Amino acid sequence: MADLPKDLAANPILSRWIRVGPDGTVDVRVGKVEIGQGILTALAQLAADELRVDLADVRMRPADTVEGPDEGVTAGSMSISTCGPALRVAAANVRMLFTLAAGREWRVDPSTITVESGRFGGSEGQETSYGKLAGGVDLDVAADPAVPLGIAGRFTGTDVARLDLPDKVAGRPRYVHDLRLPGQWFARVLRPPSRGARLVEVAEPADVTLVRDGSFLAVAGPDEAVVVRAAERVWRTTVWSEVDTLPDEDDLDSFLRAGPHETIPVVEDDEPDPAGGREIRASYSRPFVAHASMAPSCAVAIWHPDGPVEVWSHSQGIVPLGRAIAAALGLDPGTVHVRHAEGAGCYGHNAADDAAFDAVLVARAVPGTPVQVQWTRQDELGWAPFSSAMVADVAVTVGADGRIAAWTYDLWSQGHSARPGYAGVPGLLAATTLAEPAVYPAPTDPPVARGAGSTRNALPGYDLRHRRITGHRLTETPIRSSAMRSLGGYFNVFAIESALDEAALVAGRDPLDFRLAHLSDERGRRVLTMAAEAAGWGRRTADGTALGLGYARYKGTGAWCAVVAEVEAENDVRVRRLWTAVDVGRVVNPDGVRNQIEGGAVQAASWTLRERVRFDRRRVTSTTWESYPILPFSQVPAVTVEIAPADGNPSVGAGEAAQGPTAGAIANALAAAVGVRVRDLPLTPEAVVKAIEGTP
């Protein structure tokens, strides 16, 4: 007998996934959360098809630590591949239980009953519905893995419109920022001016409530405007003790290499080094990058005097968040009830969890009163976890046959995960400022089974010989880094694809032909060919403009993605167009896949061309859109997405596939356009000039 899908095996009771009301409405609650990627629409399509109901009858309810299943964190492009199968089996079980109920009512063989658009029909003209049967069907039972899945339905594989967009387009209340509970207060946290700063003195305000625990400081009250003004006034009276803690921003290379490190062996082939050939050695780097969510983080909490702590958060992992809050305050985890409420998309660990803990700390000071904590733009850009700076050394030997004969890759990075619960600690920012401050270890990496972190995609997907690939993760750092879309995969693919083009140049080969000569993976070859054909690879381009290519299979186990970039490099570096081709296996919503690839490519273009966290030895200084520029809408490139046929293969996710290949394609196009390789991100005009000046 088949096993239940992993997420359903961990949460086997059907009512935690699906409930049916007397009006026939089907409430579906999953553990994955909507962060702007459209996942709830795709999952609704799967549920509707298995239940055989109309999509309009499915209501996707927000994730909830009490009411819904625990599916951990929404991350890693895993929602369709992990939640999808679980939800399908749960829905098939629900359909079967309702079919059996109809059979009992009509005293007929259930196999003779049909289900369509939520209505059950008998061979003698009987008819009933989910709503009419709901009162007699118990869904507080475990799923049965033997229940067969249905055949292809009406919605899976079609461009169903996003369920969440009408509210967002019309500006209707949907985000946690819009939440208003009876008697709600508002609060602002007065963040320390720098990491390691301690509060020395603060004046007590007369018009709002001051909340202080050690160096955690907030003001709260029923009138948000009064609170905002009070926060600004109180901030001017505070006295802090500060020290220098940050590294030299202009020498991150030395900082990352200094250690101490955890050595992460990825692969070392047991073969002697080849003799002869031409060796290329190069180093690549990227700076720290911010999540830069469009809306600063926000949360609401109620500290009930004799009941649970209720929290509304846009966290990507509400169950780990609830456990972390409990651990930080010495509470029973069962007394912390977290509900997901949408916020601005972040694609990683931004400040959502920290804002939730802030709200709990303020709510604790005013028991029974709902409190909303809203971060500022400056807090979001200055205090949310960053994506780690990274450095890689690549040594490639090109043999006399024009093929790569040896490949060595050493990578230095901080860890890419400091989510709540990492390394066995709560990992919540404000806990480090309390009177009894928490002291947290350096960020860690997800295990290899979940795609790794620093070394994600450090292993090229090409047929290479004599490989030695090693990661070096910092185990001490003053800067908190954590998960950002694709973790280390973005930078590793940028470095690998850049080095591959450098090797192709030495070999005198066309970059596309060179890649295909080292790639036996047929699905990889197909997306490379698709992207190249879409872009017209090999055609002439205008002076100062060139094409570049990037390719990777995300995590080595996920989607295959190839990108061709057209870059113009005259007075500025500008990406004119991106042609992408992707193989994600089974596609639930083609428009959703296109949106994910387009969004990932545009975000990667912004990281590659613009983004860099700035700081001095004490404070982060890039805390506005002027000091932390992102790609403006006027420079967003046109993006074309080609989706490869599934050919019966299962879904492997789409959300993080485009980041690395896009960076590699842009870097290679820039090198082809200006004739000089720029190896340090971001690829600004200043970086091009520096590379030209450094060329012998």
XYZ file of C-alpha atoms in Angstrom:
696
model
C 0.000 0.000 0.000
C 1.286 3.458 -0.859
C 2.400 5.753 1.932
C 0.776 9.074 2.613
C 2.621 12.109 1.232
C 5.069 13.440 3.823
C 3.080 16.502 4.898
C -0.159 14.526 5.155
C 1.528 11.749 7.109
C 2.624 14.401 9.620
C -0.898 15.887 9.728
C -3.229 12.980 8.848
C -6.556 14.292 10.226
C -8.623 15.442 7.269
C -10.433 18.249 9.082
C -7.169 20.096 9.543
C -6.997 20.398 5.764
C -10.596 20.530 4.556
C -13.959 21.386 6.048
C -17.317 21.513 4.277
C -20.103 23.857 5.273
C -23.866 23.262 4.948
C -23.946 25.717 2.054
C -21.479 23.554 0.135
C -18.556 25.894 0.632
C -15.260 24.051 1.006
C -12.718 25.610 3.361
C -9.164 24.514 2.585
C -6.420 25.288 5.059
C -2.801 24.387 4.290
C 0.430 25.030 6.146
C 1.984 26.954 3.268
C 1.442 30.689 3.129
C 0.750 33.266 0.462
C 3.672 35.667 0.093
C 2.733 37.011 -3.301
C 3.771 33.930 -5.237
C 0.207 32.811 -5.954
C 0.561 29.484 -4.198
C -2.935 29.460 -2.709
C -4.466 29.769 -6.182
C -2.510 26.765 -7.493
C -3.409 24.696 -4.422
C -7.066 25.663 -4.783
C -6.939 24.321 -8.350
C -5.616 20.974 -7.105
C -8.219 20.772 -4.328
C -11.115 21.677 -6.618
C -10.136 19.015 -9.134
C -9.854 16.241 -6.534
C -13.084 17.222 -4.803
C -14.840 17.767 -8.164
C -16.213 21.114 -7.096
C -16.208 24.502 -8.788
C -13.266 26.692 -7.967
C -15.657 29.371 -6.739
C -16.789 26.984 -3.979
C -13.254 26.658 -2.555
C -12.147 29.138 0.066
C -8.436 29.132 0.882
C -8.143 29.932 4.584
C -4.957 31.391 6.105
C -2.475 29.091 7.821
C -3.119 28.711 11.529
C -1.119 26.917 14.224
C -4.292 25.696 15.958
C -6.716 25.076 13.103
C -4.463 23.908 10.277
C -1.648 21.486 9.419
C 1.980 22.094 10.340
C 3.979 22.217 7.119
C 6.984 24.049 8.512
C 8.295 26.955 6.463
C 7.127 28.127 3.047
C 10.493 28.131 1.309
C 12.750 26.515 -1.226
C 10.265 26.326 -4.126
C 8.766 23.298 -2.368
C 5.113 24.215 -1.848
C 3.692 22.575 -4.968
C 5.925 19.516 -4.675
C 5.239 18.897 -0.965
C 1.885 20.466 -0.120
C 0.335 19.655 -3.498
C 0.437 15.857 -3.156
C -0.713 16.042 0.464
C -3.677 18.221 -0.390
C -4.655 16.066 -3.354
C -4.756 12.901 -1.239
C -6.657 14.693 1.536
C -9.203 15.982 -0.995
C -9.571 12.553 -2.583
C -10.285 11.113 0.867
C -12.919 13.762 1.531
C -14.582 13.082 -1.813
C -14.591 9.364 -1.034
C -16.182 9.872 2.419
C -18.946 12.010 0.935
C -19.497 9.485 -1.841
C -19.857 6.713 0.731
C -22.343 8.868 2.647
C -24.423 9.345 -0.498
C -24.301 5.606 -1.161
C -25.563 4.849 2.342
C -28.373 7.372 2.018
C -29.513 5.962 -1.318
C -28.619 2.347 -0.471
C -26.599 2.007 -3.669
C -23.119 0.891 -4.584
C -20.855 3.980 -4.144
C -18.966 3.046 -7.311
C -22.099 3.944 -9.318
C -22.145 7.513 -7.991
C -20.754 10.393 -10.014
C -19.457 13.717 -8.690
C -19.366 16.891 -10.721
C -19.388 20.561 -9.719
C -19.999 19.608 -6.111
C -23.106 17.502 -6.853
C -23.418 13.751 -6.391
C -25.578 11.823 -8.841
C -27.023 8.291 -8.694
C -27.785 5.962 -11.585
C -31.527 6.292 -10.928
C -31.569 10.068 -10.956
C -30.776 10.634 -7.279
C -29.003 13.894 -6.523
C -27.408 15.503 -3.507
C -24.482 17.781 -2.728
C -21.533 18.341 -0.449
C -23.579 20.860 1.524
C -26.539 18.515 2.069
C -24.290 15.669 3.188
C -21.939 17.779 5.331
C -23.750 17.201 8.623
C -23.394 13.440 8.352
C -19.754 13.137 7.332
C -17.058 13.065 9.995
C -13.788 14.552 8.758
C -12.043 14.175 12.099
C -10.527 10.957 10.793
C -7.131 10.041 9.428
C -6.445 9.988 5.696
C -6.320 6.599 3.999
C -3.396 6.262 1.564
C -5.313 3.615 -0.403
C -7.893 6.095 -1.686
C -7.148 6.630 -5.391
C -6.600 10.065 -6.856
C -9.013 11.328 -9.471
C -8.289 11.736 -13.121
C -7.257 15.086 -14.572
C -9.727 17.791 -13.690
C -10.884 21.077 -15.146
C -8.535 23.466 -13.410
C -5.067 21.925 -13.088
C -2.848 23.000 -15.953
C -4.890 26.088 -16.799
C -4.328 29.819 -16.330
C -6.727 30.309 -13.455
C -6.695 33.952 -12.331
C -5.081 34.629 -8.959
C -7.596 34.487 -6.115
C -5.788 37.108 -4.043
C -5.274 39.778 -6.681
C -8.727 41.433 -6.839
C -8.392 42.644 -3.234
C -4.837 43.828 -3.819
C -5.608 45.611 -7.068
C -8.679 47.279 -5.594
C -6.879 48.220 -2.380
C -9.290 46.321 -0.165
C -8.041 45.390 3.355
C -6.125 42.125 3.112
C -2.728 42.641 4.712
C -1.815 42.386 8.385
C -1.177 46.112 8.163
C -4.929 46.558 7.573
C -5.999 44.439 10.555
C -8.100 46.311 13.090
C -9.381 44.538 16.203
C -11.760 46.041 18.778
C -9.845 48.263 21.188
C -6.623 47.911 19.203
C -3.534 49.911 20.139
C -0.607 50.876 17.971
C 3.074 50.733 18.844
C 6.459 51.738 17.496
C 9.699 50.138 18.616
C 12.627 52.477 19.188
C 15.387 50.389 17.724
C 18.965 50.837 19.038
C 21.096 53.059 16.801
C 23.590 50.261 16.151
C 24.266 46.599 16.778
C 25.430 46.028 20.348
C 24.137 49.407 21.595
C 22.685 49.512 25.102
C 20.056 51.911 26.396
C 21.390 54.252 29.066
C 18.619 56.781 29.595
C 15.136 57.596 28.318
C 12.569 60.207 29.329
C 9.075 58.991 30.277
C 6.432 60.359 27.827
C 3.152 61.707 29.163
C 0.828 60.900 26.250
C 1.679 57.251 25.475
C 2.674 54.099 27.318
C 6.423 53.468 27.440
C 7.414 49.795 27.300
C 10.944 48.993 28.377
C 12.739 45.723 29.063
C 16.494 46.240 29.177
C 17.311 47.968 25.892
C 14.017 46.986 24.246
C 12.053 50.195 24.022
C 8.622 50.913 22.546
C 5.793 53.400 22.843
C 2.152 52.396 22.517
C -1.306 53.891 22.644
C -4.757 53.905 21.040
C -4.033 56.741 18.578
C -1.481 55.794 15.915
C -0.645 59.390 14.989
C 0.058 60.261 18.621
C 2.235 57.150 18.939
C 4.264 58.035 15.852
C 4.908 61.566 17.077
C 5.774 60.285 20.548
C 8.230 57.776 19.112
C 10.086 60.534 17.289
C 10.097 62.734 20.413
C 11.205 59.991 22.787
C 13.913 58.851 20.389
C 15.533 62.299 20.566
C 15.812 62.007 24.362
C 17.331 58.556 24.522
C 20.957 58.037 25.412
C 22.717 54.905 24.146
C 26.100 53.332 24.693
C 27.580 52.214 21.362
C 30.655 50.326 20.187
C 32.125 49.482 16.802
C 31.180 45.946 15.803
C 30.982 45.829 12.002
C 33.674 44.770 9.516
C 35.216 46.982 6.835
C 32.560 47.193 4.147
C 35.220 47.755 1.495
C 37.132 44.618 2.454
C 34.485 41.926 2.851
C 36.828 39.532 1.081
C 39.208 39.551 4.071
C 36.328 39.450 6.541
C 34.792 36.347 4.964
C 38.111 34.540 4.606
C 39.372 35.331 8.134
C 37.199 32.768 9.892
C 36.718 30.845 12.051
C 34.974 28.566 9.572
C 33.079 25.346 9.310
C 34.541 23.446 6.363
C 31.827 21.960 4.122
C 33.156 19.369 1.663
C 30.837 19.113 -1.330
C 32.742 16.780 -3.612
C 36.327 15.659 -4.177
C 36.829 13.230 -7.005
C 39.241 10.422 -6.296
C 41.311 10.980 -9.401
C 44.819 12.290 -10.001
C 45.094 15.832 -11.321
C 45.386 15.922 -15.104
C 48.669 16.844 -16.655
C 48.920 19.787 -19.014
C 46.198 22.121 -20.130
C 45.691 25.790 -19.453
C 44.546 26.875 -16.012
C 42.311 29.856 -15.300
C 42.096 31.249 -11.777
C 39.541 33.880 -10.799
C 37.761 35.197 -7.708
C 34.166 36.408 -7.645
C 32.286 38.251 -4.918
C 28.992 39.748 -3.887
C 28.132 42.141 -1.015
C 25.445 41.796 1.636
C 21.980 42.287 0.107
C 18.769 43.357 1.843
C 15.305 41.851 1.397
C 13.996 45.374 0.778
C 10.354 44.358 1.096
C 8.039 46.925 -0.433
C 6.113 47.296 2.833
C 7.913 47.316 6.201
C 7.061 44.402 8.478
C 4.055 44.457 10.770
C 2.297 42.225 13.306
C -0.588 42.205 15.780
C -0.641 40.430 19.162
C -2.886 40.021 22.181
C -1.532 38.861 25.534
C -4.591 37.368 27.243
C -4.218 37.524 31.037
C -5.596 34.014 31.546
C -5.395 32.590 28.044
C -3.209 32.171 25.006
C -0.986 34.683 23.316
C -2.559 35.419 19.951
C -0.388 36.611 17.068
C -1.120 37.661 13.482
C 2.016 37.608 11.361
C 3.201 37.452 7.731
C 5.915 35.006 8.781
C 6.802 32.267 6.295
C 6.809 29.737 9.145
C 4.082 30.364 11.697
C 4.638 27.122 13.635
C 8.392 27.693 14.148
C 7.579 31.304 15.026
C 5.106 30.240 17.707
C 7.623 27.856 19.218
C 10.328 30.521 19.158
C 8.126 33.089 20.912
C 7.319 30.525 23.583
C 10.966 29.591 24.039
C 12.094 33.212 24.276
C 9.563 33.988 27.024
C 9.469 30.642 28.847
C 5.901 29.879 27.759
C 4.200 26.590 26.990
C 4.298 26.358 23.152
C 0.654 25.359 23.221
C -0.275 28.776 24.602
C 0.995 30.685 21.559
C -1.549 30.806 18.732
C -0.195 32.240 15.477
C -2.360 33.067 12.468
C -0.914 33.971 9.109
C -1.937 37.313 7.676
C -0.487 38.441 4.380
C 2.214 41.074 4.166
C 4.452 42.376 1.419
C 6.298 39.603 -0.403
C 9.763 38.967 0.909
C 10.929 35.616 -0.521
C 12.957 34.719 2.512
C 13.488 35.564 6.142
C 12.827 39.271 6.399
C 11.667 41.034 9.568
C 8.180 39.505 9.776
C 9.093 37.189 12.673
C 10.923 39.960 14.521
C 7.925 42.278 14.215
C 5.706 39.514 15.626
C 7.916 39.153 18.687
C 7.987 42.941 19.099
C 4.177 42.919 19.137
C 4.125 40.189 21.788
C 6.551 42.112 24.014
C 4.425 45.260 23.829
C 1.184 43.313 24.267
C 2.615 41.725 27.409
C 2.771 45.215 28.932
C -0.941 45.899 28.236
C -2.665 42.526 28.826
C -5.912 41.985 26.979
C -5.301 44.791 24.483
C -4.592 44.028 20.821
C -1.386 45.778 19.765
C -0.141 46.378 16.243
C 3.585 46.964 15.765
C 4.601 48.589 12.490
C 8.282 48.734 11.503
C 9.692 51.762 9.694
C 11.476 51.752 6.343
C 14.716 52.531 8.173
C 14.233 49.550 10.521
C 13.398 47.218 7.639
C 16.492 48.112 5.611
C 18.753 48.346 8.618
C 17.677 45.547 10.974
C 16.046 42.751 8.974
C 18.412 39.834 8.276
C 20.563 40.265 5.179
C 21.561 37.802 2.517
C 25.200 36.993 3.152
C 28.131 38.465 1.289
C 30.053 35.700 -0.492
C 33.447 35.123 -2.135
C 34.492 32.250 -4.400
C 37.808 31.181 -5.888
C 37.536 29.154 -9.089
C 40.338 27.272 -10.817
C 39.506 25.717 -14.191
C 41.871 23.667 -16.331
C 41.056 23.580 -20.037
C 42.589 20.532 -21.685
C 44.142 20.252 -25.111
C 40.852 18.803 -26.384
C 39.071 22.052 -25.564
C 37.138 20.530 -22.676
C 37.301 21.263 -18.974
C 39.837 18.859 -17.472
C 39.653 19.953 -13.808
C 37.429 22.163 -11.649
C 38.216 23.545 -8.190
C 35.797 25.787 -6.310
C 36.241 27.263 -2.836
C 33.475 29.345 -1.342
C 33.465 31.642 1.725
C 30.171 32.806 3.197
C 28.133 33.355 6.292
C 25.290 30.934 6.919
C 22.010 31.412 5.071
C 19.546 30.580 7.823
C 18.768 32.315 11.093
C 15.038 31.648 11.008
C 13.189 31.195 14.312
C 14.394 27.982 15.896
C 17.690 27.771 13.983
C 20.517 26.106 15.904
C 18.056 25.423 18.730
C 17.571 29.100 19.668
C 14.559 31.420 19.190
C 16.495 33.692 16.827
C 14.234 36.712 17.435
C 15.894 40.126 17.199
C 14.351 41.850 20.206
C 15.345 39.003 22.534
C 18.962 40.166 22.185
C 18.028 43.550 23.695
C 16.077 42.423 26.774
C 17.301 42.876 30.338
C 18.470 39.273 30.162
C 19.676 39.371 26.559
C 19.774 36.294 24.383
C 23.090 35.501 22.722
C 22.710 33.681 19.428
C 25.198 31.656 17.386
C 26.184 32.634 13.874
C 23.699 31.818 11.104
C 23.735 28.210 9.956
C 22.842 26.459 6.718
C 19.947 24.126 5.895
C 21.017 20.492 5.570
C 22.007 19.084 2.197
C 18.741 17.133 2.049
C 16.909 20.483 1.970
C 19.219 21.972 -0.639
C 22.047 23.266 1.605
C 22.697 26.997 2.042
C 26.142 28.435 1.379
C 26.929 25.571 -0.968
C 23.561 25.477 -2.727
C 24.295 24.979 -6.434
C 28.053 25.032 -5.734
C 28.181 21.705 -7.572
C 27.877 22.511 -11.296
C 25.338 20.486 -13.228
C 27.824 19.830 -15.993
C 29.840 16.711 -16.767
C 33.114 17.744 -15.190
C 36.134 15.701 -14.147
C 38.629 16.151 -11.326
C 36.294 18.197 -9.165
C 37.083 19.568 -5.724
C 34.383 21.792 -4.266
C 34.495 23.078 -0.690
C 32.477 25.567 1.323
C 33.765 27.622 4.250
C 31.009 29.000 6.508
C 31.818 31.688 9.059
C 30.988 30.556 12.583
C 31.372 33.984 14.185
C 29.945 37.232 12.798
C 28.392 40.497 14.046
C 25.983 40.619 11.071
C 22.784 38.583 11.043
C 22.236 36.897 7.696
C 19.437 34.536 6.769
C 17.411 33.068 3.967
C 16.826 35.074 0.814
C 15.383 33.650 -2.383
C 17.707 30.848 -3.615
C 20.157 31.250 -0.667
C 23.722 30.686 -1.876
C 22.477 29.390 -5.219
C 22.240 32.856 -6.763
C 25.899 33.686 -6.203
C 27.264 30.207 -6.875
C 25.577 30.022 -10.270
C 26.789 33.564 -11.062
C 30.384 32.515 -10.284
C 30.152 29.136 -12.035
C 28.516 30.486 -15.175
C 30.998 33.380 -15.322
C 33.935 30.988 -14.988
C 32.429 28.715 -17.608
C 32.331 31.574 -20.120
C 35.924 32.439 -19.254
C 36.876 28.821 -19.926
C 34.953 28.830 -23.219
C 36.890 31.911 -24.281
C 40.192 30.157 -23.534
C 39.004 27.092 -25.432
C 37.914 29.231 -28.375
C 34.394 27.826 -28.189
C 30.977 29.442 -28.431
C 29.488 29.638 -24.893
C 26.367 27.689 -25.892
C 28.296 24.965 -27.708
C 30.767 24.790 -24.816
C 27.972 24.221 -22.312
C 26.222 21.625 -24.448
C 29.536 19.796 -24.830
C 29.662 19.423 -21.033
C 25.986 18.663 -20.424
C 24.443 15.231 -20.864
C 21.267 16.045 -18.884
C 18.632 16.056 -21.634
C 16.255 18.321 -19.745
C 19.094 20.770 -19.197
C 20.074 20.649 -22.854
C 16.475 21.273 -23.822
C 16.041 24.480 -21.788
C 19.420 25.773 -22.971
C 18.389 25.220 -26.556
C 14.936 26.719 -26.007
C 16.311 29.909 -24.449
C 18.975 30.257 -27.123
C 16.475 29.808 -29.957
C 14.065 32.292 -28.379
C 16.832 34.899 -28.111
C 18.269 34.274 -31.549
C 21.604 33.200 -30.129
C 24.460 33.926 -32.511
C 22.830 36.920 -34.176
C 24.628 40.215 -34.564
C 23.944 42.869 -31.960
C 24.437 46.626 -31.939
C 27.743 48.104 -30.769
C 27.955 48.132 -26.991
C 25.268 45.452 -26.746
C 25.742 41.700 -26.394
C 24.056 38.469 -25.390
C 25.070 36.281 -22.464
C 23.959 32.868 -21.268
C 23.333 31.331 -17.850
C 22.053 27.914 -16.846
C 21.499 25.767 -13.738
C 19.248 23.148 -12.299
C 18.083 24.700 -9.036
C 19.552 22.874 -6.021
C 20.567 20.088 -8.383
C 17.152 18.543 -7.776
C 14.670 21.254 -8.762
C 13.742 23.100 -11.935
C 15.982 23.357 -14.985
C 16.366 26.965 -16.084
C 18.355 28.733 -18.805
C 18.478 32.470 -19.404
C 19.816 34.620 -22.227
C 20.365 38.280 -21.367
C 20.781 41.166 -23.761
C 22.860 43.852 -22.059
C 23.608 47.351 -23.259
C 26.783 48.866 -21.792
C 27.413 52.355 -23.085
C 27.100 54.997 -20.368
C 25.281 52.646 -18.003
C 24.783 48.903 -17.618
C 21.270 48.096 -18.694
C 19.523 44.770 -19.248
C 17.319 45.215 -22.272
C 15.744 41.739 -22.497
C 15.788 38.369 -20.807
C 14.740 35.147 -22.543
C 14.156 32.325 -20.097
C 13.307 28.676 -20.566
C 12.279 26.478 -17.670
C 11.332 22.874 -17.016
C 9.337 22.587 -13.770
C 7.723 19.236 -14.498
C 3.954 19.161 -14.045
C 2.512 22.668 -14.268
C -0.537 23.443 -12.151
C -0.941 27.055 -13.284
C 1.138 28.105 -16.338
C 0.521 31.794 -15.691
C 1.759 31.290 -12.123
C 4.961 29.665 -13.383
C 5.544 32.504 -15.839
C 4.984 35.042 -13.067
C 7.439 33.280 -10.761
C 10.141 33.094 -13.420
C 9.582 36.685 -14.529
C 9.613 37.957 -10.959
C 12.712 35.963 -10.089
C 14.538 37.209 -13.155
C 13.684 40.846 -12.473
C 14.652 40.538 -8.802
C 17.943 38.907 -9.785
C 18.576 41.701 -12.282
C 18.156 44.204 -9.474
C 20.551 42.303 -7.167
C 23.054 41.957 -10.005
C 23.018 45.573 -11.180
C 22.181 47.675 -8.147
C 21.885 46.267 -4.663
C 24.441 46.519 -1.878
C 24.045 46.995 1.870
C 26.230 49.880 3.034
C 27.611 50.342 6.559
C 30.414 51.921 8.516
C 32.138 50.245 11.422
C 29.126 50.871 13.680
C 25.873 51.413 11.763
C 24.095 50.261 8.625
C 23.837 53.389 6.490
C 21.726 52.159 3.548
C 18.353 52.663 5.233
C 16.431 54.531 2.525
C 15.588 53.850 -1.118
C 18.145 56.517 -2.019
C 20.987 54.815 -0.136
C 19.787 51.296 -1.033
C 18.749 51.664 -4.696
C 16.876 48.872 -6.438
C 16.131 48.512 -10.134
C 13.551 51.191 -11.064
C 10.472 50.281 -13.060
C 11.835 52.326 -15.965
C 14.728 49.846 -16.287
C 12.863 46.586 -15.794
C 13.768 44.408 -18.796
C 11.280 42.672 -21.024
C 11.144 39.015 -19.942
C 10.078 36.099 -22.107
C 9.317 32.739 -20.476
C 9.258 29.427 -22.346
C 7.886 26.460 -20.379
C 9.106 23.025 -21.401
C 6.517 20.216 -21.702
C 6.164 18.180 -18.503
C 6.279 14.822 -20.310
C 4.632 13.185 -17.312
C 7.233 14.362 -14.816
C 6.175 15.566 -11.341
C 6.260 19.206 -10.234
C 9.605 20.467 -8.943
C 8.808 24.104 -8.128
C 9.502 27.363 -9.942
C 9.985 30.175 -7.446
C 13.769 30.242 -7.156
C 14.927 28.750 -10.448
C 15.721 31.952 -12.354
C 17.926 33.837 -9.890
C 21.328 32.283 -10.543
C 21.023 31.799 -14.323
C 19.878 35.413 -14.698
C 22.934 36.717 -12.840
C 25.241 34.523 -14.919
C 23.609 35.592 -18.154
C 23.873 39.304 -17.326
C 27.519 38.998 -16.263
C 28.405 37.102 -19.423
C 26.548 39.536 -21.651
C 28.321 42.460 -19.981
C 31.707 40.800 -20.505
C 30.876 40.234 -24.159
C 29.714 43.832 -24.564
C 32.708 45.594 -22.986
C 35.415 42.968 -23.470
C 36.331 42.936 -19.784
C 35.190 40.529 -17.079
C 33.595 42.113 -14.007
C 33.744 39.590 -11.184
C 32.431 41.613 -8.246
C 28.719 42.316 -7.808
C 26.885 44.559 -8.319
C 27.776 45.171 -11.963
C 27.683 48.953 -11.828
C 29.383 51.355 -14.257
C 31.923 52.016 -11.492
C 32.662 48.287 -11.264
C 33.184 48.168 -15.042
C 35.634 51.075 -14.890
C 37.468 49.416 -12.004
C 37.710 46.161 -13.968
C 39.013 47.972 -17.042
C 41.601 49.814 -14.969
C 42.675 46.536 -13.381
C 43.088 44.743 -16.700
C 46.784 44.231 -17.606
